[in-house]
Amino acid sequence: MHEEKIHYWRAPSHPELEISRASFQHFHFEPHVHLDFHIGVVSHGGQDFHYRGQTWHLRPHWLSTLDPDSSHDGQSSEQQGYCALVMSLPHDWLQQLARDLGLGYFSFAAPMLHHPALYREFCQLHHLLTQPIAANDLLVPEAAVIAFLEKLLRLHGRQLNTERQPHTLSQSQLDRLREAFHADPGAPFRLPQLAKELDLSQYQLLRQFRQRTGMTPHAYLKRIRLEYAKKALLRGDSVISVAQQVGFFDQSHLNKAFKRAFLLSPQAFQRRML
């Protein structure tokens, strides 16, 4: 395994899902976040990643289960690299499924789960969703996705209390800041202005944000801009328009950042997914 490569799919049965398969040997994911829930496995090799202050070792027969907006990185743990199969599920879509199952508002109980049977089922489901399928056979993958997710959520989900809880001042401020980033990722945010609005020094803002997310505000904002860029590309927006929407200086800057994060250009991603 010597080539860094990644492939993306949208399944006709579930166009809201993003399916990917990647082979990495030397590529290292910098700390980043996602807008969606991510479920993944490695079929060969192994991956190490840092998540919420701990180091995790993903191997075959384990599932990786990551909540949205949670910082993590990733790199090969073995010289020969690894192959990863990943499914990205929109936050609201999966939360609605959890409510339909009577599970309420949930998150994953941990970032990894050792379960060989579910691991095999996920690999089979991933294969099913990446194959051509006739329009009159879509009930098969539709039922398979729900069956797998029901097992996973009942086994590995935890219900969250949606009532407002008292927070420390710094936590409340950082929540407001993240909400502002998501509400308008293309806005020209400036550190002095943000710190002033939150009644913090610039140093306090940088320190508290990094303690909470594992990333600097700039790194966090850049990543969610790329995540929203993917969403806009999936809507069919032009690359030039997307660059303007999410706050990149021009198309060239978006191309460079997108390829560094996802190993292919925005145009190639859009051609693959539409």
PDB file of C-alpha atoms in Angstrom:
ATOM      1  CA  MET A   1       0.000   0.000   0.000  1.00  0.00           C
ATOM      2  CA  HIS A   2       2.016   2.930  -1.304  1.00  0.00           C
ATOM      3  CA  GLU A   3      -0.511   5.377  -2.771  1.00  0.00           C
ATOM      4  CA  GLU A   4      -2.558   7.891  -0.809  1.00  0.00           C
ATOM      5  CA  LYS A   5      -6.025   7.826  -2.335  1.00  0.00           C
ATOM      6  CA  ILE A   6      -9.646   8.361  -1.421  1.00  0.00           C
ATOM      7  CA  HIS A   7     -12.935   7.684  -3.215  1.00  0.00           C
ATOM      8  CA  TYR A   8     -16.362   9.152  -2.430  1.00  0.00           C
ATOM      9  CA  TRP A   9     -19.870   7.912  -3.219  1.00  0.00           C
ATOM     10  CA  ARG A  10     -23.481   8.981  -2.776  1.00  0.00           C
ATOM     11  CA  ALA A  11     -25.800   5.997  -2.605  1.00  0.00           C
ATOM     12  CA  PRO A  12     -29.016   6.353  -4.666  1.00  0.00           C
ATOM     13  CA  SER A  13     -30.935   4.950  -1.702  1.00  0.00           C
ATOM     14  CA  HIS A  14     -29.427   7.479   0.729  1.00  0.00           C
ATOM     15  CA  PRO A  15     -28.199  10.644  -1.052  1.00  0.00           C
ATOM     16  CA  GLU A  16     -27.895  12.398   2.308  1.00  0.00           C
ATOM     17  CA  LEU A  17     -25.060  10.047   3.326  1.00  0.00           C
ATOM     18  CA  GLU A  18     -21.429  10.404   2.287  1.00  0.00           C
ATOM     19  CA  ILE A  19     -19.602   7.119   1.738  1.00  0.00           C
ATOM     20  CA  SER A  20     -15.830   6.931   1.333  1.00  0.00           C
ATOM     21  CA  ARG A  21     -12.990   4.461   1.043  1.00  0.00           C
ATOM     22  CA  ALA A  22      -9.390   5.546   1.579  1.00  0.00           C
ATOM     23  CA  SER A  23      -5.917   4.040   1.534  1.00  0.00           C
ATOM     24  CA  PHE A  24      -3.255   5.937   3.472  1.00  0.00           C
ATOM     25  CA  GLN A  25       0.352   5.230   4.292  1.00  0.00           C
ATOM     26  CA  HIS A  26       2.085   8.525   5.042  1.00  0.00           C
ATOM     27  CA  PHE A  27      -0.849  10.965   5.060  1.00  0.00           C
ATOM     28  CA  HIS A  28      -1.548  12.480   8.477  1.00  0.00           C
ATOM     29  CA  PHE A  29      -4.857  14.127   9.353  1.00  0.00           C
ATOM     30  CA  GLU A  30      -4.315  17.311  11.316  1.00  0.00           C
ATOM     31  CA  PRO A  31      -6.771  17.987  14.175  1.00  0.00           C
ATOM     32  CA  HIS A  32     -10.154  18.708  12.615  1.00  0.00           C
ATOM     33  CA  VAL A  33     -13.896  18.453  13.175  1.00  0.00           C
ATOM     34  CA  HIS A  34     -16.856  17.254  11.106  1.00  0.00           C
ATOM     35  CA  LEU A  35     -20.405  18.550  10.829  1.00  0.00           C
ATOM     36  CA  ASP A  36     -21.774  15.007  10.772  1.00  0.00           C
ATOM     37  CA  PHE A  37     -21.561  11.750  12.690  1.00  0.00           C
ATOM     38  CA  HIS A  38     -18.789   9.510  11.339  1.00  0.00           C
ATOM     39  CA  ILE A  39     -18.760   5.719  11.509  1.00  0.00           C
ATOM     40  CA  GLY A  40     -15.709   3.948  10.150  1.00  0.00           C
ATOM     41  CA  VAL A  41     -13.539   0.850  10.190  1.00  0.00           C
ATOM     42  CA  VAL A  42     -10.117  -0.174   8.952  1.00  0.00           C
ATOM     43  CA  SER A  43     -10.135  -3.266   6.767  1.00  0.00           C
ATOM     44  CA  HIS A  44      -6.331  -3.545   6.678  1.00  0.00           C
ATOM     45  CA  GLY A  45      -3.597  -2.076   8.859  1.00  0.00           C
ATOM     46  CA  GLY A  46      -4.353   0.287  11.722  1.00  0.00           C
ATOM     47  CA  GLN A  47      -4.962   3.940  12.552  1.00  0.00           C
ATOM     48  CA  ASP A  48      -4.052   5.911  15.663  1.00  0.00           C
ATOM     49  CA  PHE A  49      -6.010   9.041  16.548  1.00  0.00           C
ATOM     50  CA  HIS A  50      -6.320  11.494  19.409  1.00  0.00           C
ATOM     51  CA  TYR A  51      -9.845  12.242  20.612  1.00  0.00           C
ATOM     52  CA  ARG A  52     -10.958  14.084  23.749  1.00  0.00           C
ATOM     53  CA  GLY A  53      -7.571  13.858  25.421  1.00  0.00           C
ATOM     54  CA  GLN A  54      -6.871  10.181  24.741  1.00  0.00           C
ATOM     55  CA  THR A  55      -5.063   8.152  22.087  1.00  0.00           C
ATOM     56  CA  TRP A  56      -7.108   5.451  20.382  1.00  0.00           C
ATOM     57  CA  HIS A  57      -5.920   2.553  18.219  1.00  0.00           C
ATOM     58  CA  LEU A  58      -8.339   1.493  15.482  1.00  0.00           C
ATOM     59  CA  ARG A  59      -7.860  -2.044  14.171  1.00  0.00           C
ATOM     60  CA  PRO A  60      -9.950  -4.569  12.214  1.00  0.00           C
ATOM     61  CA  HIS A  61     -13.009  -5.813  14.138  1.00  0.00           C
ATOM     62  CA  TRP A  62     -13.387  -2.395  15.801  1.00  0.00           C
ATOM     63  CA  LEU A  63     -15.716   0.449  14.762  1.00  0.00           C
ATOM     64  CA  SER A  64     -14.842   4.120  15.054  1.00  0.00           C
ATOM     65  CA  THR A  65     -17.848   6.219  16.144  1.00  0.00           C
ATOM     66  CA  LEU A  66     -17.241   9.969  16.238  1.00  0.00           C
ATOM     67  CA  ASP A  67     -19.710  12.674  17.238  1.00  0.00           C
ATOM     68  CA  PRO A  68     -20.011  15.906  15.227  1.00  0.00           C
ATOM     69  CA  ASP A  69     -17.943  18.917  16.237  1.00  0.00           C
ATOM     70  CA  SER A  70     -15.386  16.830  18.151  1.00  0.00           C
ATOM     71  CA  SER A  71     -11.730  17.395  17.335  1.00  0.00           C
ATOM     72  CA  HIS A  72      -9.587  14.436  16.280  1.00  0.00           C
ATOM     73  CA  ASP A  73      -6.611  13.637  14.072  1.00  0.00           C
ATOM     74  CA  GLY A  74      -5.416  10.415  12.452  1.00  0.00           C
ATOM     75  CA  GLN A  75      -2.364   8.624  11.125  1.00  0.00           C
ATOM     76  CA  SER A  76      -1.225   5.151  10.175  1.00  0.00           C
ATOM     77  CA  SER A  77       0.056   3.045  13.045  1.00  0.00           C
ATOM     78  CA  GLU A  78       1.799   0.559  10.761  1.00  0.00           C
ATOM     79  CA  GLN A  79       4.472   0.948   8.114  1.00  0.00           C
ATOM     80  CA  GLN A  80       2.328  -0.558   5.361  1.00  0.00           C
ATOM     81  CA  GLY A  81      -0.485   1.942   5.993  1.00  0.00           C
ATOM     82  CA  TYR A  82      -4.191   1.216   6.306  1.00  0.00           C
ATOM     83  CA  CYS A  83      -7.454   1.075   4.381  1.00  0.00           C
ATOM     84  CA  ALA A  84     -10.472   2.854   5.897  1.00  0.00           C
ATOM     85  CA  LEU A  85     -14.181   2.552   5.108  1.00  0.00           C
ATOM     86  CA  VAL A  86     -16.245   5.498   6.363  1.00  0.00           C
ATOM     87  CA  MET A  87     -19.876   6.562   6.419  1.00  0.00           C
ATOM     88  CA  SER A  88     -20.821  10.163   7.212  1.00  0.00           C
ATOM     89  CA  LEU A  89     -24.365  10.697   8.537  1.00  0.00           C
ATOM     90  CA  PRO A  90     -25.938  14.168   8.883  1.00  0.00           C
ATOM     91  CA  HIS A  91     -26.557  15.187  12.481  1.00  0.00           C
ATOM     92  CA  ASP A  92     -30.270  15.955  12.140  1.00  0.00           C
ATOM     93  CA  TRP A  93     -30.915  12.843  10.029  1.00  0.00           C
ATOM     94  CA  LEU A  94     -29.381  10.486  12.575  1.00  0.00           C
ATOM     95  CA  GLN A  95     -30.986  12.261  15.533  1.00  0.00           C
ATOM     96  CA  GLN A  96     -34.373  11.847  13.839  1.00  0.00           C
ATOM     97  CA  LEU A  97     -33.716   8.140  13.378  1.00  0.00           C
ATOM     98  CA  ALA A  98     -32.789   7.901  17.062  1.00  0.00           C
ATOM     99  CA  ARG A  99     -36.091   9.578  18.000  1.00  0.00           C
ATOM    100  CA  ASP A 100     -37.978   7.205  15.701  1.00  0.00           C
ATOM    101  CA  LEU A 101     -36.334   4.330  17.570  1.00  0.00           C
ATOM    102  CA  GLY A 102     -37.408   5.822  20.887  1.00  0.00           C
ATOM    103  CA  LEU A 103     -33.845   6.623  21.913  1.00  0.00           C
ATOM    104  CA  GLY A 104     -34.168  10.393  22.264  1.00  0.00           C
ATOM    105  CA  TYR A 105     -31.343  12.851  21.693  1.00  0.00           C
ATOM    106  CA  PHE A 106     -28.115  10.873  21.690  1.00  0.00           C
ATOM    107  CA  SER A 107     -24.365  10.751  21.199  1.00  0.00           C
ATOM    108  CA  PHE A 108     -22.016   7.802  20.887  1.00  0.00           C
ATOM    109  CA  ALA A 109     -20.935   6.339  24.211  1.00  0.00           C
ATOM    110  CA  ALA A 110     -17.256   6.188  23.157  1.00  0.00           C
ATOM    111  CA  PRO A 111     -15.186   6.808  20.023  1.00  0.00           C
ATOM    112  CA  MET A 112     -14.583   3.086  19.456  1.00  0.00           C
ATOM    113  CA  LEU A 113     -16.516  -0.156  19.782  1.00  0.00           C
ATOM    114  CA  HIS A 114     -15.124  -3.694  19.607  1.00  0.00           C
ATOM    115  CA  HIS A 115     -17.809  -5.809  17.969  1.00  0.00           C
ATOM    116  CA  PRO A 116     -16.712  -8.240  15.221  1.00  0.00           C
ATOM    117  CA  ALA A 117     -20.283  -8.991  14.100  1.00  0.00           C
ATOM    118  CA  LEU A 118     -21.206  -5.305  13.678  1.00  0.00           C
ATOM    119  CA  TYR A 119     -17.824  -4.722  12.042  1.00  0.00           C
ATOM    120  CA  ARG A 120     -18.619  -7.352   9.399  1.00  0.00           C
ATOM    121  CA  GLU A 121     -22.125  -5.960   8.942  1.00  0.00           C
ATOM    122  CA  PHE A 122     -20.726  -2.460   8.422  1.00  0.00           C
ATOM    123  CA  CYS A 123     -18.248  -3.718   5.802  1.00  0.00           C
ATOM    124  CA  GLN A 124     -21.073  -5.501   3.970  1.00  0.00           C
ATOM    125  CA  LEU A 125     -23.287  -2.413   4.183  1.00  0.00           C
ATOM    126  CA  HIS A 126     -20.495  -0.168   2.896  1.00  0.00           C
ATOM    127  CA  HIS A 127     -20.013  -2.502  -0.070  1.00  0.00           C
ATOM    128  CA  LEU A 128     -23.762  -2.552  -0.755  1.00  0.00           C
ATOM    129  CA  LEU A 129     -24.001   1.251  -0.758  1.00  0.00           C
ATOM    130  CA  THR A 130     -21.124   1.654  -3.213  1.00  0.00           C
ATOM    131  CA  GLN A 131     -22.498  -0.747  -5.845  1.00  0.00           C
ATOM    132  CA  PRO A 132     -24.837   0.087  -8.746  1.00  0.00           C
ATOM    133  CA  ILE A 133     -28.395  -0.861  -7.917  1.00  0.00           C
ATOM    134  CA  ALA A 134     -31.639  -0.888  -9.879  1.00  0.00           C
ATOM    135  CA  ALA A 135     -34.314   1.631  -8.920  1.00  0.00           C
ATOM    136  CA  ASN A 136     -36.743  -1.151  -8.068  1.00  0.00           C
ATOM    137  CA  ASP A 137     -34.265  -2.684  -5.601  1.00  0.00           C
ATOM    138  CA  LEU A 138     -33.671   0.362  -3.375  1.00  0.00           C
ATOM    139  CA  LEU A 139     -35.656  -1.184  -0.535  1.00  0.00           C
ATOM    140  CA  VAL A 140     -32.715  -3.505   0.088  1.00  0.00           C
ATOM    141  CA  PRO A 141     -30.131  -0.844   1.060  1.00  0.00           C
ATOM    142  CA  GLU A 142     -32.791   1.301   2.737  1.00  0.00           C
ATOM    143  CA  ALA A 143     -33.673  -1.521   5.099  1.00  0.00           C
ATOM    144  CA  ALA A 144     -30.035  -2.525   5.592  1.00  0.00           C
ATOM    145  CA  VAL A 145     -28.996   0.975   6.715  1.00  0.00           C
ATOM    146  CA  ILE A 146     -31.775   1.190   9.306  1.00  0.00           C
ATOM    147  CA  ALA A 147     -31.117  -2.334  10.578  1.00  0.00           C
ATOM    148  CA  PHE A 148     -27.416  -1.634  11.092  1.00  0.00           C
ATOM    149  CA  LEU A 149     -27.932   1.758  12.712  1.00  0.00           C
ATOM    150  CA  GLU A 150     -30.616   0.451  15.055  1.00  0.00           C
ATOM    151  CA  LYS A 151     -28.221  -2.206  16.353  1.00  0.00           C
ATOM    152  CA  LEU A 152     -25.396   0.306  16.723  1.00  0.00           C
ATOM    153  CA  LEU A 153     -27.456   3.000  18.446  1.00  0.00           C
ATOM    154  CA  ARG A 154     -29.127   0.621  20.882  1.00  0.00           C
ATOM    155  CA  LEU A 155     -25.785  -0.933  21.763  1.00  0.00           C
ATOM    156  CA  HIS A 156     -23.490   2.074  21.670  1.00  0.00           C
ATOM    157  CA  GLY A 157     -25.595   5.231  21.952  1.00  0.00           C
ATOM    158  CA  ARG A 158     -26.175   7.238  25.088  1.00  0.00           C
ATOM    159  CA  GLN A 159     -29.121   9.520  25.660  1.00  0.00           C
ATOM    160  CA  LEU A 160     -28.274  13.137  26.362  1.00  0.00           C
ATOM    161  CA  ASN A 161     -30.112  15.467  28.667  1.00  0.00           C
ATOM    162  CA  THR A 162     -31.451  18.285  26.501  1.00  0.00           C
ATOM    163  CA  GLU A 163     -32.347  20.515  29.460  1.00  0.00           C
ATOM    164  CA  ARG A 164     -30.190  23.551  29.791  1.00  0.00           C
ATOM    165  CA  GLN A 165     -27.471  23.025  32.391  1.00  0.00           C
ATOM    166  CA  PRO A 166     -25.493  25.721  34.176  1.00  0.00           C
ATOM    167  CA  HIS A 167     -22.121  26.249  32.534  1.00  0.00           C
ATOM    168  CA  THR A 168     -19.014  28.026  33.579  1.00  0.00           C
ATOM    169  CA  LEU A 169     -18.698  31.424  31.997  1.00  0.00           C
ATOM    170  CA  SER A 170     -15.897  30.340  29.705  1.00  0.00           C
ATOM    171  CA  GLN A 171     -17.852  27.341  28.417  1.00  0.00           C
ATOM    172  CA  SER A 172     -20.871  29.500  27.648  1.00  0.00           C
ATOM    173  CA  GLN A 173     -18.693  32.014  25.840  1.00  0.00           C
ATOM    174  CA  LEU A 174     -16.971  29.356  23.763  1.00  0.00           C
ATOM    175  CA  ASP A 175     -20.320  27.832  22.843  1.00  0.00           C
ATOM    176  CA  ARG A 176     -21.440  31.244  21.585  1.00  0.00           C
ATOM    177  CA  LEU A 177     -18.292  31.577  19.537  1.00  0.00           C
ATOM    178  CA  ARG A 178     -18.693  28.203  17.876  1.00  0.00           C
ATOM    179  CA  GLU A 179     -22.324  28.996  17.112  1.00  0.00           C
ATOM    180  CA  ALA A 180     -21.211  32.235  15.445  1.00  0.00           C
ATOM    181  CA  PHE A 181     -18.706  30.345  13.293  1.00  0.00           C
ATOM    182  CA  HIS A 182     -21.350  27.870  12.151  1.00  0.00           C
ATOM    183  CA  ALA A 183     -23.980  30.559  11.551  1.00  0.00           C
ATOM    184  CA  ASP A 184     -21.743  32.490   9.134  1.00  0.00           C
ATOM    185  CA  PRO A 185     -18.505  30.629   8.354  1.00  0.00           C
ATOM    186  CA  GLY A 186     -17.606  33.072   5.588  1.00  0.00           C
ATOM    187  CA  ALA A 187     -17.621  36.138   7.847  1.00  0.00           C
ATOM    188  CA  PRO A 188     -14.306  38.009   8.338  1.00  0.00           C
ATOM    189  CA  PHE A 189     -13.794  37.123  12.003  1.00  0.00           C
ATOM    190  CA  ARG A 190     -11.010  38.921  13.888  1.00  0.00           C
ATOM    191  CA  LEU A 191      -9.506  37.795  17.173  1.00  0.00           C
ATOM    192  CA  PRO A 192      -9.532  41.227  18.899  1.00  0.00           C
ATOM    193  CA  GLN A 193     -13.209  41.743  18.057  1.00  0.00           C
ATOM    194  CA  LEU A 194     -14.212  38.237  19.147  1.00  0.00           C
ATOM    195  CA  ALA A 195     -12.345  38.572  22.424  1.00  0.00           C
ATOM    196  CA  LYS A 196     -13.933  41.957  23.110  1.00  0.00           C
ATOM    197  CA  GLU A 197     -17.458  40.668  22.412  1.00  0.00           C
ATOM    198  CA  LEU A 198     -16.894  37.822  24.866  1.00  0.00           C
ATOM    199  CA  ASP A 199     -15.285  40.072  27.483  1.00  0.00           C
ATOM    200  CA  LEU A 200     -12.056  38.069  27.320  1.00  0.00           C
ATOM    201  CA  SER A 201      -8.487  38.876  26.540  1.00  0.00           C
ATOM    202  CA  GLN A 202      -7.158  37.479  23.282  1.00  0.00           C
ATOM    203  CA  TYR A 203      -4.952  35.112  25.270  1.00  0.00           C
ATOM    204  CA  GLN A 204      -7.902  33.862  27.344  1.00  0.00           C
ATOM    205  CA  LEU A 205      -9.939  33.273  24.199  1.00  0.00           C
ATOM    206  CA  LEU A 206      -7.171  31.300  22.487  1.00  0.00           C
ATOM    207  CA  ARG A 207      -6.379  29.246  25.579  1.00  0.00           C
ATOM    208  CA  GLN A 208      -9.962  28.396  26.535  1.00  0.00           C
ATOM    209  CA  PHE A 209     -11.038  27.606  22.989  1.00  0.00           C
ATOM    210  CA  ARG A 210      -8.096  25.295  22.447  1.00  0.00           C
ATOM    211  CA  GLN A 211      -8.617  23.581  25.807  1.00  0.00           C
ATOM    212  CA  ARG A 212     -12.231  22.875  24.894  1.00  0.00           C
ATOM    213  CA  THR A 213     -11.888  21.884  21.224  1.00  0.00           C
ATOM    214  CA  GLY A 214      -8.270  20.806  20.806  1.00  0.00           C
ATOM    215  CA  MET A 215      -7.879  23.381  18.026  1.00  0.00           C
ATOM    216  CA  THR A 216      -7.189  27.086  17.682  1.00  0.00           C
ATOM    217  CA  PRO A 217     -10.147  29.238  16.584  1.00  0.00           C
ATOM    218  CA  HIS A 218      -8.506  29.715  13.177  1.00  0.00           C
ATOM    219  CA  ALA A 219      -7.940  25.980  12.626  1.00  0.00           C
ATOM    220  CA  TYR A 220     -11.495  25.209  13.754  1.00  0.00           C
ATOM    221  CA  LEU A 221     -13.005  27.873  11.491  1.00  0.00           C
ATOM    222  CA  LYS A 222     -10.937  26.762   8.507  1.00  0.00           C
ATOM    223  CA  ARG A 223     -12.110  23.191   8.922  1.00  0.00           C
ATOM    224  CA  ILE A 224     -15.801  23.989   9.204  1.00  0.00           C
ATOM    225  CA  ARG A 225     -15.439  26.227   6.140  1.00  0.00           C
ATOM    226  CA  LEU A 226     -14.200  23.148   4.281  1.00  0.00           C
ATOM    227  CA  GLU A 227     -17.044  21.048   5.691  1.00  0.00           C
ATOM    228  CA  TYR A 228     -19.613  23.606   4.526  1.00  0.00           C
ATOM    229  CA  ALA A 229     -17.800  23.787   1.176  1.00  0.00           C
ATOM    230  CA  LYS A 230     -18.470  20.068   0.719  1.00  0.00           C
ATOM    231  CA  LYS A 231     -22.158  20.621   1.464  1.00  0.00           C
ATOM    232  CA  ALA A 232     -22.343  23.438  -1.105  1.00  0.00           C
ATOM    233  CA  LEU A 233     -20.555  21.359  -3.741  1.00  0.00           C
ATOM    234  CA  LEU A 234     -23.093  18.587  -3.165  1.00  0.00           C
ATOM    235  CA  ARG A 235     -25.843  21.116  -3.920  1.00  0.00           C
ATOM    236  CA  GLY A 236     -24.190  21.735  -7.295  1.00  0.00           C
ATOM    237  CA  ASP A 237     -22.799  25.206  -6.556  1.00  0.00           C
ATOM    238  CA  SER A 238     -19.803  26.301  -8.630  1.00  0.00           C
ATOM    239  CA  VAL A 239     -16.366  26.189  -7.044  1.00  0.00           C
ATOM    240  CA  ILE A 240     -15.982  29.954  -7.416  1.00  0.00           C
ATOM    241  CA  SER A 241     -19.311  30.518  -5.675  1.00  0.00           C
ATOM    242  CA  VAL A 242     -18.437  28.070  -2.908  1.00  0.00           C
ATOM    243  CA  ALA A 243     -15.122  29.807  -2.232  1.00  0.00           C
ATOM    244  CA  GLN A 244     -16.970  33.097  -1.763  1.00  0.00           C
ATOM    245  CA  GLN A 245     -19.725  31.557   0.365  1.00  0.00           C
ATOM    246  CA  VAL A 246     -17.458  29.951   2.930  1.00  0.00           C
ATOM    247  CA  GLY A 247     -14.850  32.688   3.227  1.00  0.00           C
ATOM    248  CA  PHE A 248     -11.852  31.674   1.121  1.00  0.00           C
ATOM    249  CA  PHE A 249      -9.976  34.496  -0.599  1.00  0.00           C
ATOM    250  CA  ASP A 250     -10.389  32.909  -4.025  1.00  0.00           C
ATOM    251  CA  GLN A 251     -10.829  29.597  -5.815  1.00  0.00           C
ATOM    252  CA  SER A 252      -7.113  28.855  -5.651  1.00  0.00           C
ATOM    253  CA  HIS A 253      -7.058  29.099  -1.858  1.00  0.00           C
ATOM    254  CA  LEU A 254     -10.091  26.804  -1.607  1.00  0.00           C
ATOM    255  CA  ASN A 255      -8.520  24.299  -4.008  1.00  0.00           C
ATOM    256  CA  LYS A 256      -5.317  24.138  -1.979  1.00  0.00           C
ATOM    257  CA  ALA A 257      -7.033  23.763   1.404  1.00  0.00           C
ATOM    258  CA  PHE A 258      -9.622  21.292   0.095  1.00  0.00           C
ATOM    259  CA  LYS A 259      -7.026  19.053  -1.511  1.00  0.00           C
ATOM    260  CA  ARG A 260      -4.878  19.117   1.609  1.00  0.00           C
ATOM    261  CA  ALA A 261      -7.842  18.062   3.754  1.00  0.00           C
ATOM    262  CA  PHE A 262      -9.547  15.556   1.445  1.00  0.00           C
ATOM    263  CA  LEU A 263      -6.809  14.544  -1.042  1.00  0.00           C
ATOM    264  CA  LEU A 264      -8.760  15.625  -4.110  1.00  0.00           C
ATOM    265  CA  SER A 265      -9.839  18.933  -5.632  1.00  0.00           C
ATOM    266  CA  PRO A 266     -13.308  20.459  -5.149  1.00  0.00           C
ATOM    267  CA  GLN A 267     -14.036  19.826  -8.841  1.00  0.00           C
ATOM    268  CA  ALA A 268     -13.053  16.163  -8.558  1.00  0.00           C
ATOM    269  CA  PHE A 269     -15.159  15.739  -5.406  1.00  0.00           C
ATOM    270  CA  GLN A 270     -18.178  17.319  -7.082  1.00  0.00           C
ATOM    271  CA  ARG A 271     -17.824  15.216 -10.237  1.00  0.00           C
ATOM    272  CA  ARG A 272     -17.608  12.088  -8.120  1.00  0.00           C
ATOM    273  CA  MET A 273     -20.636  12.860  -5.965  1.00  0.00           C
ATOM    274  CA  LEU A 274     -23.104  14.431  -8.428  1.00  0.00           C
TER     275      LEU A 274
END
